[in-house]
Amino acid sequence: MSDMDLLLWARGPGLQIALAICIFGMLLKLFEIFSLGRKPDLSVARPGNAAAGWITIFSRSLPNRTLLKRTFPTYLMGYTFHIGFFVALLFFAPHIQLFRKTVGLGWPALPSQLVDGVSLLTIVALLLMLAYRLYHPVKRFLSTFDDYASWALTLAPLLSGYLAFHHLLLPYTLMLAVHILSVELLLVFMPFTKLVHTMSLFVSRWYNGDALGHKGARL
């Protein structure tokens, strides 16, 4: 198989297979979450907290002041790579063209140089996060294979995309194929690793916020 054959397969059947597995896996996870049921709360609902679930989705996305002081590097690197990843994914012109072709939706792109700089910053943040995890004894003890696999699956599309954009390491066609395949690998494993939190975190935050608001807890 030539580099072009691999690229065409990655853009065509490979992408379709990865999307199908990702959608099936996400639906399966949602079914598992909602089929667990919710324990009946027989207490009287406290007034004024009807939107507690929705408020919690937003408020839990902001840094906790106490934890921010104690673990500032973790917060800084975490926010950097999360925001940087979505900037690279959603605001790079070729990615937007792919979204427009696949689902018919598009939006203005950011300058390529800006997205390139953000991508590099995101890669550095991910490398620092791994170094911190390996250095910190508690984090290292609590880390599992899932943590390292999720880290690698997140880094691979960013790194291969950066190398392809700058025509580094491999011929451009082959590196572009590797980049697309790394994205497909991320899609395939997303529902079955900790990366599933990209979807489930909103459900869990709403659930916890709604339950606490029902009891009158201060959010």
Short mmCIF file of C-alpha atoms in Angstrom, two decimals:
data_model
loop_
_atom_site.label_atom_id
_atom_site.label_comp_id
_atom_site.label_asym_id
_atom_site.label_seq_id
_atom_site.Cartn_x
_atom_site.Cartn_y
_atom_site.Cartn_z
CA MET A 1 0.00 0.00 0.00
CA SER A 2 1.41 3.38 -0.99
CA ASP A 3 1.30 6.48 1.19
CA MET A 4 -1.56 7.84 -0.93
CA ASP A 5 -3.52 4.57 -0.64
CA LEU A 6 -3.16 4.72 3.15
CA LEU A 7 -4.28 8.36 3.19
CA LEU A 8 -7.33 7.61 1.05
CA TRP A 9 -8.27 4.68 3.27
CA ALA A 10 -7.87 6.81 6.40
CA ARG A 11 -10.02 9.60 4.93
CA GLY A 12 -12.70 7.18 3.71
CA PRO A 13 -13.43 3.76 5.22
CA GLY A 14 -11.14 4.28 8.20
CA LEU A 15 -12.95 7.43 9.28
CA GLN A 16 -16.38 5.85 8.76
CA ILE A 17 -15.44 2.81 10.87
CA ALA A 18 -13.98 4.97 13.65
CA LEU A 19 -17.05 7.24 13.77
CA ALA A 20 -19.40 4.24 13.86
CA ILE A 21 -17.50 2.65 16.77
CA CYS A 22 -17.34 5.98 18.63
CA ILE A 23 -21.07 6.67 18.25
CA PHE A 24 -21.99 3.11 19.23
CA GLY A 25 -19.68 3.23 22.25
CA MET A 26 -21.00 6.59 23.42
CA LEU A 27 -24.61 5.43 23.11
CA LEU A 28 -23.72 2.28 25.03
CA LYS A 29 -22.13 4.34 27.81
CA LEU A 30 -25.17 6.62 27.99
CA PHE A 31 -27.43 3.56 28.21
CA GLU A 32 -25.30 2.18 31.05
CA ILE A 33 -25.38 5.50 32.90
CA PHE A 34 -29.12 6.09 32.62
CA SER A 35 -30.08 2.45 33.16
CA LEU A 36 -28.49 2.61 36.61
CA GLY A 37 -31.53 4.57 37.68
CA ARG A 38 -31.73 7.26 40.30
CA LYS A 39 -32.41 6.64 43.96
CA PRO A 40 -35.76 8.21 44.91
CA ASP A 41 -35.35 11.36 47.01
CA LEU A 42 -38.30 11.55 49.38
CA SER A 43 -37.28 14.85 50.95
CA VAL A 44 -39.16 18.06 50.21
CA ALA A 45 -37.44 20.08 47.51
CA ARG A 46 -35.92 23.32 48.80
CA PRO A 47 -37.14 26.43 46.97
CA GLY A 48 -34.90 28.44 44.69
CA ASN A 49 -32.68 25.63 43.42
CA ALA A 50 -34.60 24.50 40.36
CA ALA A 51 -31.65 25.26 38.06
CA ALA A 52 -28.99 23.84 40.40
CA GLY A 53 -28.04 21.11 37.92
CA TRP A 54 -27.46 23.53 35.07
CA ILE A 55 -25.60 25.98 37.32
CA THR A 56 -23.30 23.19 38.49
CA ILE A 57 -22.36 22.30 34.90
CA PHE A 58 -20.96 25.81 34.57
CA SER A 59 -19.61 26.37 38.09
CA ARG A 60 -17.62 23.11 38.20
CA SER A 61 -15.79 24.23 35.06
CA LEU A 62 -14.26 27.13 36.99
CA PRO A 63 -11.17 26.69 39.18
CA ASN A 64 -11.76 25.95 42.85
CA ARG A 65 -9.99 28.72 44.79
CA THR A 66 -8.65 26.43 47.52
CA LEU A 67 -7.39 23.77 45.15
CA LEU A 68 -6.05 26.43 42.78
CA LYS A 69 -3.63 27.63 45.45
CA ARG A 70 -2.53 24.13 46.38
CA THR A 71 -2.17 22.65 42.89
CA PHE A 72 -1.66 25.62 40.61
CA PRO A 73 0.62 23.75 38.11
CA THR A 74 -1.97 21.01 37.65
CA TYR A 75 -4.74 23.54 37.02
CA LEU A 76 -2.60 25.60 34.65
CA MET A 77 -1.52 22.61 32.56
CA GLY A 78 -4.99 21.08 32.64
CA TYR A 79 -6.75 24.20 31.39
CA THR A 80 -4.02 24.82 28.82
CA PHE A 81 -4.28 21.43 27.18
CA HIS A 82 -8.08 21.21 27.32
CA ILE A 83 -8.58 24.66 25.77
CA GLY A 84 -5.68 24.21 23.36
CA PHE A 85 -6.94 20.83 22.15
CA PHE A 86 -10.37 22.21 21.29
CA VAL A 87 -8.89 25.31 19.63
CA ALA A 88 -6.76 23.07 17.39
CA LEU A 89 -9.70 20.77 16.71
CA LEU A 90 -12.41 23.35 16.06
CA PHE A 91 -10.66 26.40 14.63
CA PHE A 92 -8.08 25.00 12.17
CA ALA A 93 -9.30 25.67 8.62
CA PRO A 94 -8.80 22.10 7.24
CA HIS A 95 -10.67 20.67 10.23
CA ILE A 96 -13.59 23.04 9.62
CA GLN A 97 -13.66 21.96 5.97
CA LEU A 98 -13.88 18.35 7.14
CA PHE A 99 -16.76 19.19 9.52
CA ARG A 100 -18.55 21.04 6.71
CA LYS A 101 -18.11 18.07 4.38
CA THR A 102 -19.15 15.51 6.98
CA VAL A 103 -22.04 17.16 8.85
CA GLY A 104 -22.73 20.26 6.75
CA LEU A 105 -21.74 22.74 9.47
CA GLY A 106 -18.94 25.28 9.31
CA TRP A 107 -17.68 28.43 11.05
CA PRO A 108 -14.83 30.96 10.67
CA ALA A 109 -11.31 29.66 11.21
CA LEU A 110 -8.49 31.21 13.23
CA PRO A 111 -5.18 32.08 11.51
CA SER A 112 -3.10 28.95 10.93
CA GLN A 113 -0.10 30.48 12.70
CA LEU A 114 -2.18 31.07 15.83
CA VAL A 115 -3.56 27.53 15.85
CA ASP A 116 -0.03 26.22 15.27
CA GLY A 117 1.25 28.15 18.29
CA VAL A 118 -1.62 26.94 20.47
CA SER A 119 -0.99 23.35 19.34
CA LEU A 120 2.67 23.58 20.33
CA LEU A 121 1.73 25.04 23.72
CA THR A 122 -0.78 22.22 24.20
CA ILE A 123 1.84 19.58 23.39
CA VAL A 124 4.22 21.13 25.93
CA ALA A 125 1.45 21.19 28.56
CA LEU A 126 0.72 17.50 27.98
CA LEU A 127 4.42 16.59 28.28
CA LEU A 128 4.67 18.58 31.52
CA MET A 129 1.56 16.83 32.85
CA LEU A 130 3.15 13.44 32.20
CA ALA A 131 6.40 14.53 33.84
CA TYR A 132 4.47 15.83 36.88
CA ARG A 133 2.48 12.61 37.12
CA LEU A 134 5.67 10.54 37.04
CA TYR A 135 7.44 12.83 39.52
CA HIS A 136 4.65 13.18 42.10
CA PRO A 137 4.60 10.03 44.30
CA VAL A 138 0.86 10.14 45.01
CA LYS A 139 -0.13 10.78 41.41
CA ARG A 140 2.25 8.08 40.24
CA PHE A 141 0.81 5.59 42.74
CA LEU A 142 -2.80 6.35 41.75
CA SER A 143 -2.13 6.29 38.00
CA THR A 144 -3.36 3.34 35.98
CA PHE A 145 -2.81 2.09 32.44
CA ASP A 146 -5.98 3.97 31.48
CA ASP A 147 -4.39 7.28 32.55
CA TYR A 148 -1.30 6.76 30.40
CA ALA A 149 -3.31 5.39 27.44
CA SER A 150 -5.67 8.40 27.56
CA TRP A 151 -2.67 10.72 27.67
CA ALA A 152 -1.06 9.04 24.65
CA LEU A 153 -4.33 9.01 22.67
CA THR A 154 -4.71 12.75 23.32
CA LEU A 155 -1.13 13.63 22.45
CA ALA A 156 -0.89 11.59 19.23
CA PRO A 157 -3.26 13.72 17.06
CA LEU A 158 -1.70 16.96 18.28
CA LEU A 159 1.88 15.82 17.72
CA SER A 160 1.24 14.18 14.34
CA GLY A 161 -0.78 17.20 13.21
CA TYR A 162 2.03 19.54 14.22
CA LEU A 163 4.61 17.40 12.38
CA ALA A 164 2.41 17.20 9.28
CA PHE A 165 1.80 20.96 9.26
CA HIS A 166 5.56 21.62 9.36
CA HIS A 167 6.45 18.74 6.96
CA LEU A 168 8.67 17.08 9.57
CA LEU A 169 9.88 13.51 10.24
CA LEU A 170 7.95 11.68 7.48
CA PRO A 171 6.85 12.50 3.91
CA TYR A 172 3.82 14.82 4.10
CA THR A 173 1.32 12.33 2.65
CA LEU A 174 2.36 9.60 5.07
CA MET A 175 2.42 11.94 8.08
CA LEU A 176 -1.02 13.27 7.17
CA ALA A 177 -2.29 9.68 7.02
CA VAL A 178 -0.70 8.98 10.42
CA HIS A 179 -2.40 12.11 11.80
CA ILE A 180 -5.84 11.06 10.56
CA LEU A 181 -5.31 7.51 11.83
CA SER A 182 -4.32 8.86 15.26
CA VAL A 183 -7.59 10.82 15.36
CA GLU A 184 -9.49 7.66 14.43
CA LEU A 185 -7.69 5.73 17.16
CA LEU A 186 -8.81 8.41 19.61
CA LEU A 187 -12.40 8.10 18.40
CA VAL A 188 -12.37 4.30 18.69
CA PHE A 189 -11.04 4.23 22.27
CA MET A 190 -12.76 7.38 23.57
CA PRO A 191 -15.92 5.61 24.82
CA PHE A 192 -13.93 2.84 26.53
CA THR A 193 -11.32 4.88 28.42
CA LYS A 194 -11.36 7.83 30.82
CA LEU A 195 -11.70 10.02 27.76
CA VAL A 196 -15.42 9.23 27.89
CA HIS A 197 -15.61 12.08 30.41
CA THR A 198 -15.78 14.48 27.43
CA MET A 199 -19.43 13.50 27.30
CA SER A 200 -20.29 12.01 30.72
CA LEU A 201 -18.96 14.91 32.78
CA PHE A 202 -21.92 17.11 31.84
CA VAL A 203 -24.36 14.38 32.82
CA SER A 204 -22.64 13.74 36.14
CA ARG A 205 -22.34 17.45 36.97
CA TRP A 206 -26.01 18.04 36.26
CA TYR A 207 -26.96 14.97 38.32
CA ASN A 208 -24.87 15.98 41.34
CA GLY A 209 -25.93 19.63 41.16
CA ASP A 210 -29.60 18.76 40.86
CA ALA A 211 -29.42 16.31 43.78
CA LEU A 212 -27.61 18.79 46.02
CA GLY A 213 -29.92 21.63 45.02
CA HIS A 214 -32.95 19.48 45.85
CA LYS A 215 -31.58 19.15 49.39
CA GLY A 216 -30.87 22.85 49.71
CA ALA A 217 -27.09 22.58 49.66
CA ARG A 218 -25.18 25.76 48.88
CA LEU A 219 -23.47 25.33 45.51
#
